[in-house]
């Protein structure tokens, strides 16, 4: 990332990186319609295939230090949190806009947000979310 990058581009990149790292939906499933290969793996018509977005987003061949959040990551936009191909999320631009507006408003109001208690995760192998996260907002 060049140092000339403007705040707006930086924020957009940060949002892509956060959504890569978080991967709100862990996977989707497809049904194979013709016998074929995926890489070296043979698959047959009718087989069910799970696409682990969560795994792809942490693939070190694609994302160096994939477990770390780096808001200047050059290829953060290559995340697959919204899927890929013809069924790629129809609402991704709206979702990104919501995150952008949220962060713009947070940054104009508050210095920081601190986690001050136990964080509870949603118990699911599909939704990668949080049930509760007690925080303190520092204005
Ligand atoms: C952070 C928020 C969101 C995430 C992480 C997300 C993620 C996804 C994923 C992973 C898929 C599946 C892609 C596939 O099967 O290949 C999907 C599909 C879809 N999403 Fe989202 N989504 C989000 C927000 C939204 C919003 C706000 C809307 C609508 C306003 C929306 C509408 C849809 C629709 C209609 C599909 C089905 C597209 C198709 O099957 O052709 N999503 N989304």
PDB file of C-alpha atoms and ligand atoms in Angstrom:
ATOM      1  CA  UNK A   1       0.000   0.000   0.000  1.00  0.00           C
ATOM      2  CA  UNK A   2       1.438   3.385  -0.949  1.00  0.00           C
ATOM      3  CA  UNK A   3       1.665   6.111   1.680  1.00  0.00           C
ATOM      4  CA  UNK A   4      -0.277   8.390  -0.678  1.00  0.00           C
ATOM      5  CA  UNK A   5      -3.352   6.252  -0.094  1.00  0.00           C
ATOM      6  CA  UNK A   6      -6.236   8.474   1.035  1.00  0.00           C
ATOM      7  CA  UNK A   7      -8.246   7.887   4.209  1.00  0.00           C
ATOM      8  CA  UNK A   8     -11.246   6.677   2.228  1.00  0.00           C
ATOM      9  CA  UNK A   9      -9.189   4.012   0.415  1.00  0.00           C
ATOM     10  CA  UNK A  10      -7.602   3.020   3.712  1.00  0.00           C
ATOM     11  CA  UNK A  11     -10.981   2.607   5.345  1.00  0.00           C
ATOM     12  CA  UNK A  12     -12.271   0.529   2.424  1.00  0.00           C
ATOM     13  CA  UNK A  13      -9.186  -1.676   2.663  1.00  0.00           C
ATOM     14  CA  UNK A  14      -9.595  -2.009   6.426  1.00  0.00           C
ATOM     15  CA  UNK A  15     -13.185  -3.136   5.921  1.00  0.00           C
ATOM     16  CA  UNK A  16     -12.105  -5.773   3.382  1.00  0.00           C
ATOM     17  CA  UNK A  17      -9.425  -6.980   5.779  1.00  0.00           C
ATOM     18  CA  UNK A  18     -11.804  -7.156   8.738  1.00  0.00           C
ATOM     19  CA  UNK A  19     -14.327  -9.114   6.700  1.00  0.00           C
ATOM     20  CA  UNK A  20     -11.549 -11.436   5.476  1.00  0.00           C
ATOM     21  CA  UNK A  21     -10.295 -12.081   8.979  1.00  0.00           C
ATOM     22  CA  UNK A  22     -13.751 -12.460  10.503  1.00  0.00           C
ATOM     23  CA  UNK A  23     -15.469 -14.421   7.682  1.00  0.00           C
ATOM     24  CA  UNK A  24     -19.036 -13.988   9.036  1.00  0.00           C
ATOM     25  CA  UNK A  25     -20.350 -17.028   7.123  1.00  0.00           C
ATOM     26  CA  UNK A  26     -17.998 -20.002   7.392  1.00  0.00           C
ATOM     27  CA  UNK A  27     -19.185 -21.934   4.368  1.00  0.00           C
ATOM     28  CA  UNK A  28     -21.798 -22.650   1.720  1.00  0.00           C
ATOM     29  CA  UNK A  29     -22.560 -25.977   0.045  1.00  0.00           C
ATOM     30  CA  UNK A  30     -22.947 -27.007  -3.584  1.00  0.00           C
ATOM     31  CA  UNK A  31     -24.239 -30.178  -5.275  1.00  0.00           C
ATOM     32  CA  UNK A  32     -22.115 -31.512  -8.131  1.00  0.00           C
ATOM     33  CA  UNK A  33     -24.114 -31.703 -11.386  1.00  0.00           C
ATOM     34  CA  UNK A  34     -21.523 -33.545 -13.530  1.00  0.00           C
ATOM     35  CA  UNK A  35     -18.691 -35.976 -12.780  1.00  0.00           C
ATOM     36  CA  UNK A  36     -15.522 -33.915 -12.800  1.00  0.00           C
ATOM     37  CA  UNK A  37     -12.344 -33.042 -10.893  1.00  0.00           C
ATOM     38  CA  UNK A  38     -11.629 -30.240  -8.477  1.00  0.00           C
ATOM     39  CA  UNK A  39      -7.864 -29.991  -8.584  1.00  0.00           C
ATOM     40  CA  UNK A  40      -6.824 -33.635  -8.250  1.00  0.00           C
ATOM     41  CA  UNK A  41      -9.955 -34.669  -6.409  1.00  0.00           C
ATOM     42  CA  UNK A  42     -12.521 -36.599  -8.451  1.00  0.00           C
ATOM     43  CA  UNK A  43     -16.127 -35.664  -7.688  1.00  0.00           C
ATOM     44  CA  UNK A  44     -19.293 -37.377  -8.883  1.00  0.00           C
ATOM     45  CA  UNK A  45     -22.689 -36.051  -9.885  1.00  0.00           C
ATOM     46  CA  UNK A  46     -24.794 -35.687  -6.742  1.00  0.00           C
ATOM     47  CA  UNK A  47     -21.838 -35.255  -4.392  1.00  0.00           C
ATOM     48  CA  UNK A  48     -22.167 -32.449  -1.861  1.00  0.00           C
ATOM     49  CA  UNK A  49     -19.274 -30.047  -1.610  1.00  0.00           C
ATOM     50  CA  UNK A  50     -18.636 -27.618   1.204  1.00  0.00           C
ATOM     51  CA  UNK A  51     -16.744 -24.443   0.326  1.00  0.00           C
ATOM     52  CA  UNK A  52     -14.938 -23.324   3.457  1.00  0.00           C
ATOM     53  CA  UNK A  53     -14.626 -19.566   3.030  1.00  0.00           C
ATOM     54  CA  UNK A  54     -13.095 -19.463   6.462  1.00  0.00           C
ATOM     55  CA  UNK A  55     -10.276 -21.739   5.339  1.00  0.00           C
ATOM     56  CA  UNK A  56      -9.713 -19.923   2.025  1.00  0.00           C
ATOM     57  CA  UNK A  57      -9.509 -16.602   3.837  1.00  0.00           C
ATOM     58  CA  UNK A  58      -6.727 -17.990   6.067  1.00  0.00           C
ATOM     59  CA  UNK A  59      -4.812 -19.691   3.240  1.00  0.00           C
ATOM     60  CA  UNK A  60      -1.162 -18.697   3.676  1.00  0.00           C
ATOM     61  CA  UNK A  61      -0.508 -19.270  -0.049  1.00  0.00           C
ATOM     62  CA  UNK A  62      -2.827 -16.342  -0.687  1.00  0.00           C
ATOM     63  CA  UNK A  63      -2.593 -14.238   2.484  1.00  0.00           C
ATOM     64  CA  UNK A  64       0.730 -13.881   4.249  1.00  0.00           C
ATOM     65  CA  UNK A  65       0.356 -14.034   8.067  1.00  0.00           C
ATOM     66  CA  UNK A  66      -3.252 -14.871   7.402  1.00  0.00           C
ATOM     67  CA  UNK A  67      -4.208 -15.030  11.089  1.00  0.00           C
ATOM     68  CA  UNK A  68      -3.213 -11.391  11.634  1.00  0.00           C
ATOM     69  CA  UNK A  69      -5.317  -8.367  10.834  1.00  0.00           C
ATOM     70  CA  UNK A  70      -3.345  -5.988   8.611  1.00  0.00           C
ATOM     71  CA  UNK A  71      -5.472  -3.118   7.356  1.00  0.00           C
ATOM     72  CA  UNK A  72      -2.776  -2.234   4.813  1.00  0.00           C
ATOM     73  CA  UNK A  73      -2.768  -5.749   3.318  1.00  0.00           C
ATOM     74  CA  UNK A  74      -2.416  -5.272  -0.435  1.00  0.00           C
ATOM     75  CA  UNK A  75      -4.749  -8.093  -1.434  1.00  0.00           C
ATOM     76  CA  UNK A  76      -7.364  -7.815   1.342  1.00  0.00           C
ATOM     77  CA  UNK A  77     -10.033  -7.363  -1.324  1.00  0.00           C
ATOM     78  CA  UNK A  78      -9.356 -10.880  -2.607  1.00  0.00           C
ATOM     79  CA  UNK A  79     -11.159 -12.301   0.407  1.00  0.00           C
ATOM     80  CA  UNK A  80     -13.975 -14.766  -0.267  1.00  0.00           C
ATOM     81  CA  UNK A  81     -16.248 -13.804   2.648  1.00  0.00           C
ATOM     82  CA  UNK A  82     -19.034 -12.987   0.180  1.00  0.00           C
ATOM     83  CA  UNK A  83     -18.474 -16.142  -1.856  1.00  0.00           C
ATOM     84  CA  UNK A  84     -17.361 -16.078  -5.470  1.00  0.00           C
ATOM     85  CA  UNK A  85     -18.697 -16.799  -8.945  1.00  0.00           C
ATOM     86  CA  UNK A  86     -22.280 -16.437 -10.075  1.00  0.00           C
ATOM     87  CA  UNK A  87     -23.777 -16.738  -6.580  1.00  0.00           C
ATOM     88  CA  UNK A  88     -21.513 -14.175  -5.010  1.00  0.00           C
ATOM     89  CA  UNK A  89     -23.422 -12.210  -2.387  1.00  0.00           C
ATOM     90  CA  UNK A  90     -25.960  -9.887  -3.959  1.00  0.00           C
ATOM     91  CA  UNK A  91     -25.835  -7.557  -0.954  1.00  0.00           C
ATOM     92  CA  UNK A  92     -22.073  -7.223  -0.592  1.00  0.00           C
ATOM     93  CA  UNK A  93     -21.944  -3.578  -1.701  1.00  0.00           C
ATOM     94  CA  UNK A  94     -24.687  -2.711   0.771  1.00  0.00           C
ATOM     95  CA  UNK A  95     -22.930  -4.648   3.526  1.00  0.00           C
ATOM     96  CA  UNK A  96     -19.640  -2.867   2.753  1.00  0.00           C
ATOM     97  CA  UNK A  97     -21.392   0.501   2.735  1.00  0.00           C
ATOM     98  CA  UNK A  98     -22.967  -0.221   6.126  1.00  0.00           C
ATOM     99  CA  UNK A  99     -19.553  -1.053   7.548  1.00  0.00           C
ATOM    100  CA  UNK A 100     -18.035   2.073   6.004  1.00  0.00           C
ATOM    101  CA  UNK A 101     -20.711   4.361   7.449  1.00  0.00           C
ATOM    102  CA  UNK A 102     -20.441   2.653  10.840  1.00  0.00           C
ATOM    103  CA  UNK A 103     -16.658   3.120  10.979  1.00  0.00           C
ATOM    104  CA  UNK A 104     -16.851   6.708   9.721  1.00  0.00           C
ATOM    105  CA  UNK A 105     -19.290   7.561  12.514  1.00  0.00           C
ATOM    106  CA  UNK A 106     -17.320   5.644  15.158  1.00  0.00           C
ATOM    107  CA  UNK A 107     -14.108   7.450  14.204  1.00  0.00           C
ATOM    108  CA  UNK A 108     -15.668  10.915  14.402  1.00  0.00           C
ATOM    109  CA  UNK A 109     -17.141  10.232  17.855  1.00  0.00           C
ATOM    110  CA  UNK A 110     -14.846   7.954  19.840  1.00  0.00           C
ATOM    111  CA  UNK A 111     -11.155   7.408  20.597  1.00  0.00           C
ATOM    112  CA  UNK A 112     -11.390   3.682  21.104  1.00  0.00           C
ATOM    113  CA  UNK A 113     -13.550   0.749  22.146  1.00  0.00           C
ATOM    114  CA  UNK A 114     -12.201  -1.635  24.788  1.00  0.00           C
ATOM    115  CA  UNK A 115     -13.400  -5.154  25.488  1.00  0.00           C
ATOM    116  CA  UNK A 116     -14.026  -5.300  29.238  1.00  0.00           C
ATOM    117  CA  UNK A 117     -15.564  -8.733  29.854  1.00  0.00           C
ATOM    118  CA  UNK A 118     -16.016 -12.255  28.612  1.00  0.00           C
ATOM    119  CA  UNK A 119     -16.824 -12.579  24.924  1.00  0.00           C
ATOM    120  CA  UNK A 120     -19.406 -15.203  23.972  1.00  0.00           C
ATOM    121  CA  UNK A 121     -19.377 -16.686  20.474  1.00  0.00           C
ATOM    122  CA  UNK A 122     -22.429 -17.878  18.566  1.00  0.00           C
ATOM    123  CA  UNK A 123     -22.435 -21.683  18.764  1.00  0.00           C
ATOM    124  CA  UNK A 124     -22.605 -22.544  15.081  1.00  0.00           C
ATOM    125  CA  UNK A 125     -20.476 -24.031  12.328  1.00  0.00           C
ATOM    126  CA  UNK A 126     -22.175 -21.677   9.858  1.00  0.00           C
ATOM    127  CA  UNK A 127     -22.474 -18.240  11.449  1.00  0.00           C
ATOM    128  CA  UNK A 128     -19.181 -16.979  12.767  1.00  0.00           C
ATOM    129  CA  UNK A 129     -20.507 -14.368  15.139  1.00  0.00           C
ATOM    130  CA  UNK A 130     -20.694 -13.077  18.696  1.00  0.00           C
ATOM    131  CA  UNK A 131     -23.506 -13.466  21.172  1.00  0.00           C
ATOM    132  CA  UNK A 132     -22.178 -10.864  23.583  1.00  0.00           C
ATOM    133  CA  UNK A 133     -19.160  -8.612  23.903  1.00  0.00           C
ATOM    134  CA  UNK A 134     -19.133  -6.173  26.825  1.00  0.00           C
ATOM    135  CA  UNK A 135     -17.265  -3.021  25.847  1.00  0.00           C
ATOM    136  CA  UNK A 136     -16.303   0.385  27.224  1.00  0.00           C
ATOM    137  CA  UNK A 137     -16.400   3.277  24.802  1.00  0.00           C
ATOM    138  CA  UNK A 138     -13.772   5.971  25.315  1.00  0.00           C
ATOM    139  CA  UNK A 139     -15.012   9.276  23.870  1.00  0.00           C
TER     140      UNK A 139
HETATM  141  C1  LIG B   1     -21.450  -8.959   6.041  1.00  0.00           C
HETATM  142  C2  LIG B   1     -22.601  -9.242   5.458  1.00  0.00           C
HETATM  143  C3  LIG B   1     -22.797 -10.365   4.471  1.00  0.00           C
HETATM  144  C4  LIG B   1     -22.037 -11.482   4.239  1.00  0.00           C
HETATM  145  C5  LIG B   1     -20.739 -11.935   4.941  1.00  0.00           C
HETATM  146  C6  LIG B   1     -22.672 -12.213   3.172  1.00  0.00           C
HETATM  147  C7  LIG B   1     -22.209 -13.408   2.647  1.00  0.00           C
HETATM  148  C8  LIG B   1     -22.811 -14.120   1.634  1.00  0.00           C
HETATM  149  C9  LIG B   1     -22.340 -15.366   1.106  1.00  0.00           C
HETATM  150  C10 LIG B   1     -21.083 -16.124   1.580  1.00  0.00           C
HETATM  151  C11 LIG B   1     -23.176 -15.756   0.135  1.00  0.00           C
HETATM  152  C12 LIG B   1     -23.126 -17.063  -0.657  1.00  0.00           C
HETATM  153  C13 LIG B   1     -22.400 -16.949  -1.954  1.00  0.00           C
HETATM  154  C14 LIG B   1     -22.394 -18.270  -2.655  1.00  0.00           C
HETATM  155  O1  LIG B   1     -23.239 -19.149  -2.409  1.00  0.00           O
HETATM  156  O2  LIG B   1     -21.473 -18.457  -3.496  1.00  0.00           O
HETATM  157  C15 LIG B   1     -24.218 -14.750   0.045  1.00  0.00           C
HETATM  158  C16 LIG B   1     -25.261 -14.800  -0.841  1.00  0.00           C
HETATM  159  C17 LIG B   1     -26.267 -13.877  -0.894  1.00  0.00           C
HETATM  160  N1  LIG B   1     -26.366 -12.716  -0.151  1.00  0.00           N
HETATM  161 FE1  LIG B   1     -25.062 -12.097   1.260  1.00  0.00          FE
HETATM  162  N2  LIG B   1     -23.801 -11.539   2.786  1.00  0.00           N
HETATM  163  C18 LIG B   1     -23.916 -10.396   3.541  1.00  0.00           C
HETATM  164  C19 LIG B   1     -24.880  -9.428   3.437  1.00  0.00           C
HETATM  165  C20 LIG B   1     -25.939  -9.448   2.559  1.00  0.00           C
HETATM  166  C21 LIG B   1     -26.931  -8.413   2.422  1.00  0.00           C
HETATM  167  C22 LIG B   1     -26.931  -7.098   3.230  1.00  0.00           C
HETATM  168  C23 LIG B   1     -27.815  -8.835   1.488  1.00  0.00           C
HETATM  169  C24 LIG B   1     -29.037  -8.188   0.934  1.00  0.00           C
HETATM  170  C25 LIG B   1     -29.367  -6.932   1.136  1.00  0.00           C
HETATM  171  C26 LIG B   1     -27.361 -10.126   0.998  1.00  0.00           C
HETATM  172  C27 LIG B   1     -27.973 -10.876   0.013  1.00  0.00           C
HETATM  173  C28 LIG B   1     -27.521 -12.059  -0.502  1.00  0.00           C
HETATM  174  C29 LIG B   1     -28.205 -12.843  -1.543  1.00  0.00           C
HETATM  175  C30 LIG B   1     -29.530 -12.501  -2.216  1.00  0.00           C
HETATM  176  C31 LIG B   1     -27.412 -13.967  -1.784  1.00  0.00           C
HETATM  177  C32 LIG B   1     -27.675 -15.116  -2.777  1.00  0.00           C
HETATM  178  C33 LIG B   1     -27.006 -14.852  -4.097  1.00  0.00           C
HETATM  179  C34 LIG B   1     -27.171 -16.032  -5.056  1.00  0.00           C
HETATM  180  O3  LIG B   1     -27.384 -17.174  -4.604  1.00  0.00           O
HETATM  181  O4  LIG B   1     -27.094 -15.810  -6.275  1.00  0.00           O
HETATM  182  N3  LIG B   1     -26.216 -10.473   1.675  1.00  0.00           N
HETATM  183  N4  LIG B   1     -23.960 -13.757   0.954  1.00  0.00           N
END
